Amino acid sequence: MRHAIWALSLLIAGCATPQPVMSPLATTTVSAKVETQPVASMDDAADDPAIWRNAANPSESLVVATDKQAAIHVYDLKGTKLHSSPSPRLNNADLRDLGGASGVLVAASDRQDIANAKMALFRLDTLAKRLVPLGSIAVGPGEAYGMCLWRRASDKALFGFVVMKDGRIDQVAMDLTGPVPAGKVVRSMKLGTQSEGCVADDRTGVLYVAEEDVGLWKFDASPDGPVTATALAKADGKEIVMDAEGVALAPAGADGGYVIVSSQGDNAYAVYKLPQASYVGRFRITDGIVDGVQETDGIELMLGDFGPDFPGGLFVAQDGDNLPQTQNFKLVNWADVVAALGL
């Protein structure tokens, strides 16, 4: 409204030509099956989820998610908080099931020192359903904002990508063989403005990053690859309405599937078909068994059976407006999205 009044005043004064107003494209709707318990912190607190799938008993899978003012939490698929590991400024989270002694590794961007980025590491004890802190890796100067992991298909080497608030992306080669996790920055890339959400495709070695006011980009995830980005989708007020926030993958086959972007500006999610990242549709999470979702930051998606509520995969979205309670996370059956969009 403020912008409309400003534009009208300029027109009356004869100082401006009206600009066309872009409208989002047609948007379908789904509803969540479950919501997590609200986080304890007030205001902007819940941020980013990650998913561990229990292949032996899918309904016993877990969601790990951050309260960026207090802790990182573990939830079951009923939304019950099972465990919290206190930490005052963790922002984005990701995990990989590495197997063997390493187990399930959880990594999160640590903003406690906004001048010096770190990556906090935990082991997810899937039997006890709790997080075990492992320490942190110093990354470099800057405010750690986004975070995602990549496990290279050829040799299973593990890398972390830490997205700084100013758009720099540091790639960290991770070493978990010693008693304390270690890492080394092997490459830096740069987007022009504030960026956060990212996801890396273990199959194809493609890193997807959301630049909030610009749109979705991709990089070659290889540490010896080019550092230039390729534009995939614009935050043009149609497919994506600023801000572009969380990014998630639904992989299929060698290089197919979908990449999903949180269109925070109009409480929606844009879906792009891989490998070309061609736009296929948008959806919102509206009121149903639980309330709908607004102003989403982080999202996560994993395909496969997650039990009777989520037989077609699990999509988790941060709910930025869960009033009258504090923020939380909503759990959606991905099959409902597939049906709604006709994918």
XYZ file of C-alpha atoms in Angstrom:
343
model
C 0.000 0.000 0.000
C 2.829 2.382 0.839
C 4.299 1.858 -2.645
C 0.911 2.389 -4.301
C 0.370 5.714 -2.536
C 3.886 6.830 -3.470
C 3.345 5.911 -7.135
C -0.012 7.693 -7.234
C 1.472 10.882 -5.795
C 4.144 10.883 -8.492
C 1.571 10.406 -11.210
C -0.479 13.308 -9.965
C 2.642 15.416 -9.956
C 3.369 14.339 -13.529
C 6.721 12.926 -12.485
C 6.322 9.236 -13.153
C 5.075 6.742 -15.678
C 3.165 3.841 -14.149
C 5.104 0.571 -14.204
C 3.363 -2.738 -14.910
C 2.627 -4.735 -11.773
C 3.618 -8.390 -12.054
C 1.375 -10.972 -10.450
C 2.374 -14.447 -9.328
C 1.370 -17.293 -11.606
C -1.505 -19.623 -10.789
C -0.808 -21.381 -7.507
C -2.325 -24.652 -6.308
C -2.739 -25.611 -2.640
C -2.024 -28.508 -0.314
C -2.308 -28.858 3.451
C 0.074 -30.183 6.069
C -0.523 -33.489 7.848
C 1.456 -32.586 10.981
C 3.022 -29.593 12.684
C 5.898 -29.616 15.140
C 5.693 -28.237 18.619
C 6.400 -24.480 18.502
C 9.924 -23.342 19.310
C 10.478 -21.694 22.667
C 11.924 -18.469 21.271
C 9.770 -15.509 20.308
C 9.725 -13.556 17.033
C 11.869 -14.806 14.128
C 13.380 -18.016 15.490
C 12.552 -21.283 13.700
C 14.552 -21.464 10.486
C 15.707 -24.564 8.630
C 14.936 -28.325 8.709
C 16.781 -31.481 7.664
C 15.379 -35.012 7.370
C 16.722 -38.433 8.349
C 14.783 -41.382 6.923
C 14.682 -44.619 8.899
C 14.768 -47.153 6.062
C 13.957 -50.051 8.392
C 10.979 -48.302 10.005
C 9.998 -45.204 7.973
C 7.451 -43.898 10.476
C 10.325 -43.631 13.001
C 12.190 -41.127 10.822
C 13.357 -37.842 12.314
C 13.398 -34.137 11.507
C 16.257 -31.948 12.725
C 15.582 -28.212 12.729
C 17.022 -24.986 14.084
C 15.745 -22.393 16.517
C 18.280 -19.736 15.609
C 17.921 -18.021 18.968
C 18.391 -21.021 21.229
C 19.035 -24.560 19.970
C 18.842 -27.248 17.342
C 15.981 -29.708 17.854
C 15.036 -33.278 16.967
C 11.373 -34.027 16.166
C 9.515 -37.210 15.339
C 6.964 -37.435 12.528
C 4.156 -36.611 14.956
C 5.805 -33.230 15.543
C 6.926 -34.010 19.083
C 10.215 -32.459 20.165
C 12.419 -35.312 21.359
C 15.701 -33.543 22.091
C 17.404 -30.157 21.977
C 21.075 -29.278 21.812
C 21.525 -25.709 23.080
C 23.287 -23.316 20.733
C 22.446 -19.628 20.473
C 22.911 -18.838 16.775
C 22.605 -21.828 14.450
C 20.835 -20.873 11.237
C 20.654 -23.476 8.437
C 21.087 -27.229 8.818
C 21.750 -30.251 6.628
C 22.649 -33.891 7.221
C 24.073 -36.977 5.553
C 23.855 -40.595 6.634
C 27.498 -41.613 6.179
C 27.179 -45.088 7.639
C 29.845 -46.863 9.664
C 31.408 -45.122 12.651
C 30.514 -41.667 11.322
C 26.785 -42.417 11.399
C 24.441 -39.551 10.618
C 26.300 -36.250 10.454
C 24.390 -33.004 11.023
C 25.989 -29.675 10.073
C 24.701 -26.173 10.734
C 25.844 -22.654 9.935
C 26.981 -20.978 13.167
C 26.386 -17.193 13.387
C 27.375 -16.733 17.009
C 30.343 -14.643 15.877
C 28.988 -12.617 12.964
C 32.502 -11.607 11.920
C 33.891 -15.158 11.755
C 31.875 -17.972 10.224
C 31.820 -21.484 11.660
C 30.141 -24.750 10.842
C 28.790 -26.620 13.867
C 28.759 -30.422 13.687
C 26.680 -33.039 15.482
C 26.090 -36.764 15.274
C 22.447 -37.764 15.199
C 22.077 -40.788 17.462
C 19.171 -42.420 15.667
C 18.540 -44.979 18.433
C 18.458 -42.475 21.290
C 16.930 -39.855 18.952
C 19.238 -37.120 20.154
C 22.081 -34.948 18.903
C 25.656 -35.406 20.112
C 27.822 -32.267 19.625
C 31.086 -32.981 17.783
C 32.602 -29.500 17.701
C 32.886 -26.886 14.981
C 35.000 -25.989 11.984
C 36.234 -22.434 11.467
C 35.373 -21.325 7.941
C 36.550 -17.743 7.506
C 35.532 -14.111 7.805
C 31.866 -13.253 7.409
C 28.460 -14.042 8.861
C 27.541 -17.702 8.318
C 24.003 -17.730 6.938
C 23.164 -20.648 4.634
C 24.536 -24.187 4.879
C 24.354 -27.392 2.874
C 26.376 -30.582 2.451
C 27.575 -32.410 -0.660
C 28.855 -35.993 -0.802
C 30.694 -36.508 -4.067
C 29.435 -39.602 -5.874
C 32.798 -40.683 -7.287
C 34.705 -41.106 -4.026
C 32.226 -40.239 -1.235
C 34.292 -37.208 -0.211
C 32.259 -34.838 1.951
C 32.075 -31.072 1.520
C 30.173 -28.312 3.267
C 29.033 -25.107 1.594
C 28.636 -22.117 3.915
C 26.743 -19.202 2.386
C 27.732 -15.883 3.923
C 25.114 -13.202 4.317
C 26.873 -11.008 1.745
C 26.635 -13.701 -0.946
C 30.071 -15.309 -0.640
C 30.010 -19.111 -0.630
C 32.914 -20.996 0.957
C 33.414 -24.660 0.124
C 34.907 -26.721 2.953
C 36.536 -30.125 2.441
C 35.617 -32.061 5.581
C 37.750 -34.628 7.413
C 36.000 -36.805 9.979
C 38.764 -39.381 10.430
C 40.344 -37.841 13.528
C 39.033 -37.471 17.073
C 37.896 -33.921 16.264
C 36.235 -32.966 12.958
C 38.412 -30.831 10.712
C 37.922 -28.921 7.505
C 39.694 -26.702 5.015
C 38.263 -24.057 2.699
C 39.139 -25.197 -0.813
C 37.236 -22.671 -2.895
C 35.116 -19.515 -2.671
C 32.351 -18.305 -4.979
C 30.308 -15.123 -4.919
C 26.803 -13.881 -5.611
C 26.135 -10.157 -5.685
C 23.773 -9.674 -2.748
C 22.323 -11.351 0.348
C 21.972 -15.107 -0.117
C 21.048 -18.017 2.125
C 19.255 -21.154 0.978
C 21.270 -23.847 -0.777
C 21.172 -27.529 -1.648
C 23.726 -29.743 -3.400
C 22.833 -32.682 -5.640
C 25.002 -35.660 -4.691
C 24.228 -37.338 -8.047
C 25.147 -34.573 -10.453
C 27.535 -32.336 -8.525
C 25.343 -29.263 -8.927
C 25.022 -26.690 -6.145
C 21.822 -24.608 -6.097
C 21.827 -21.288 -4.203
C 19.054 -18.725 -3.673
C 20.047 -15.062 -3.886
C 17.171 -13.525 -1.989
C 16.257 -10.526 -4.161
C 17.516 -12.000 -7.444
C 16.576 -15.663 -7.771
C 17.989 -19.170 -8.101
C 21.520 -19.926 -9.355
C 23.577 -23.058 -9.897
C 27.291 -23.737 -9.528
C 29.517 -26.677 -10.298
C 30.046 -28.226 -6.845
C 33.469 -29.692 -7.724
C 36.257 -28.005 -5.754
C 38.249 -27.589 -8.968
C 35.249 -26.420 -11.004
C 34.552 -22.920 -12.302
C 33.372 -20.359 -9.754
C 30.912 -18.636 -12.086
C 27.184 -19.070 -11.491
C 24.444 -19.859 -14.000
C 21.068 -18.159 -13.533
C 18.102 -20.547 -13.391
C 15.071 -18.592 -12.174
C 14.427 -14.943 -11.400
C 12.694 -13.473 -8.376
C 10.538 -11.570 -10.861
C 7.316 -11.380 -8.871
C 5.774 -14.195 -10.908
C 7.492 -17.550 -10.386
C 9.367 -16.362 -7.288
C 8.267 -13.380 -5.227
C 11.092 -11.870 -3.166
C 12.548 -13.202 -1.004
C 13.891 -16.402 -2.521
C 14.694 -18.432 0.585
C 14.952 -22.194 1.173
C 15.920 -24.638 -1.590
C 15.218 -28.399 -1.709
C 15.567 -31.315 -4.139
C 13.365 -34.201 -5.270
C 15.865 -36.307 -7.252
C 14.765 -38.882 -9.840
C 17.010 -41.030 -12.002
C 20.477 -39.933 -13.044
C 19.742 -36.199 -13.309
C 15.960 -35.699 -13.228
C 13.471 -34.712 -10.574
C 12.672 -31.260 -9.227
C 14.230 -28.353 -7.369
C 11.903 -26.338 -5.109
C 12.380 -22.746 -3.950
C 10.583 -20.937 -1.130
C 8.879 -17.834 -2.579
C 8.687 -16.083 0.766
C 7.139 -12.879 -0.554
C 3.799 -14.524 -1.332
C 3.896 -17.577 0.959
C 4.412 -20.072 -1.863
C 6.898 -22.558 -3.326
C 8.075 -22.623 -6.946
C 8.874 -25.980 -8.561
C 11.361 -26.514 -11.413
C 11.914 -29.712 -13.396
C 15.463 -31.019 -13.692
C 17.877 -31.181 -15.396
C 16.912 -28.000 -17.285
C 15.274 -26.359 -14.229
C 12.194 -25.524 -16.291
C 9.297 -24.015 -14.370
C 6.360 -26.407 -13.793
C 4.209 -24.780 -11.110
C 3.718 -23.313 -7.662
C 1.946 -24.366 -4.488
C 0.996 -23.064 -1.064
C 0.341 -24.841 2.229
C -3.086 -23.736 3.420
C -5.265 -24.500 6.448
C -6.308 -28.122 6.894
C -5.754 -30.532 9.781
C -3.308 -27.917 11.035
C -2.979 -24.254 10.065
C -1.306 -23.090 6.882
C 2.169 -21.681 6.312
C 3.398 -18.137 5.740
C 6.781 -16.473 5.199
C 8.804 -19.670 4.897
C 12.563 -19.568 5.370
C 13.979 -23.091 5.260
C 12.526 -26.113 3.470
C 13.590 -29.734 3.060
C 12.325 -32.653 0.989
C 13.105 -36.355 0.917
C 11.465 -38.941 -1.300
C 10.457 -42.432 -0.233
C 8.034 -43.989 2.226
C 7.780 -42.208 5.583
C 4.895 -44.230 6.991
C 1.108 -43.895 6.741
C 0.987 -40.082 6.894
C 3.756 -39.555 4.331
C 3.863 -42.546 1.957
C 4.911 -40.403 -0.994
C 7.832 -38.534 0.546
C 8.196 -35.846 3.191
C 8.289 -32.074 2.602
C 9.049 -29.903 5.651
C 8.597 -26.115 5.692
C 9.318 -23.518 8.350
C 6.187 -21.561 9.275
C 7.097 -17.933 9.862
C 3.644 -16.949 11.169
C 2.207 -19.561 13.495
C 0.229 -17.128 15.645
C -0.946 -17.154 18.362
C 1.952 -19.518 19.068
C 5.615 -19.123 18.188
C 7.047 -20.356 14.887
C 7.232 -24.046 14.020
C 7.585 -26.477 11.100
C 4.874 -28.072 8.973
C 5.101 -31.598 7.530
C 3.465 -32.304 4.140
C 2.995 -35.536 2.192
C 4.976 -34.894 -1.008
C 2.522 -37.084 -2.933
C -0.129 -34.430 -2.272
C 2.077 -31.844 -4.006
C 2.720 -34.202 -6.929
C -1.034 -34.748 -7.352
C -1.909 -31.055 -6.993
C 0.618 -30.014 -9.647
C 0.126 -33.035 -11.903
C 3.832 -33.849 -11.834
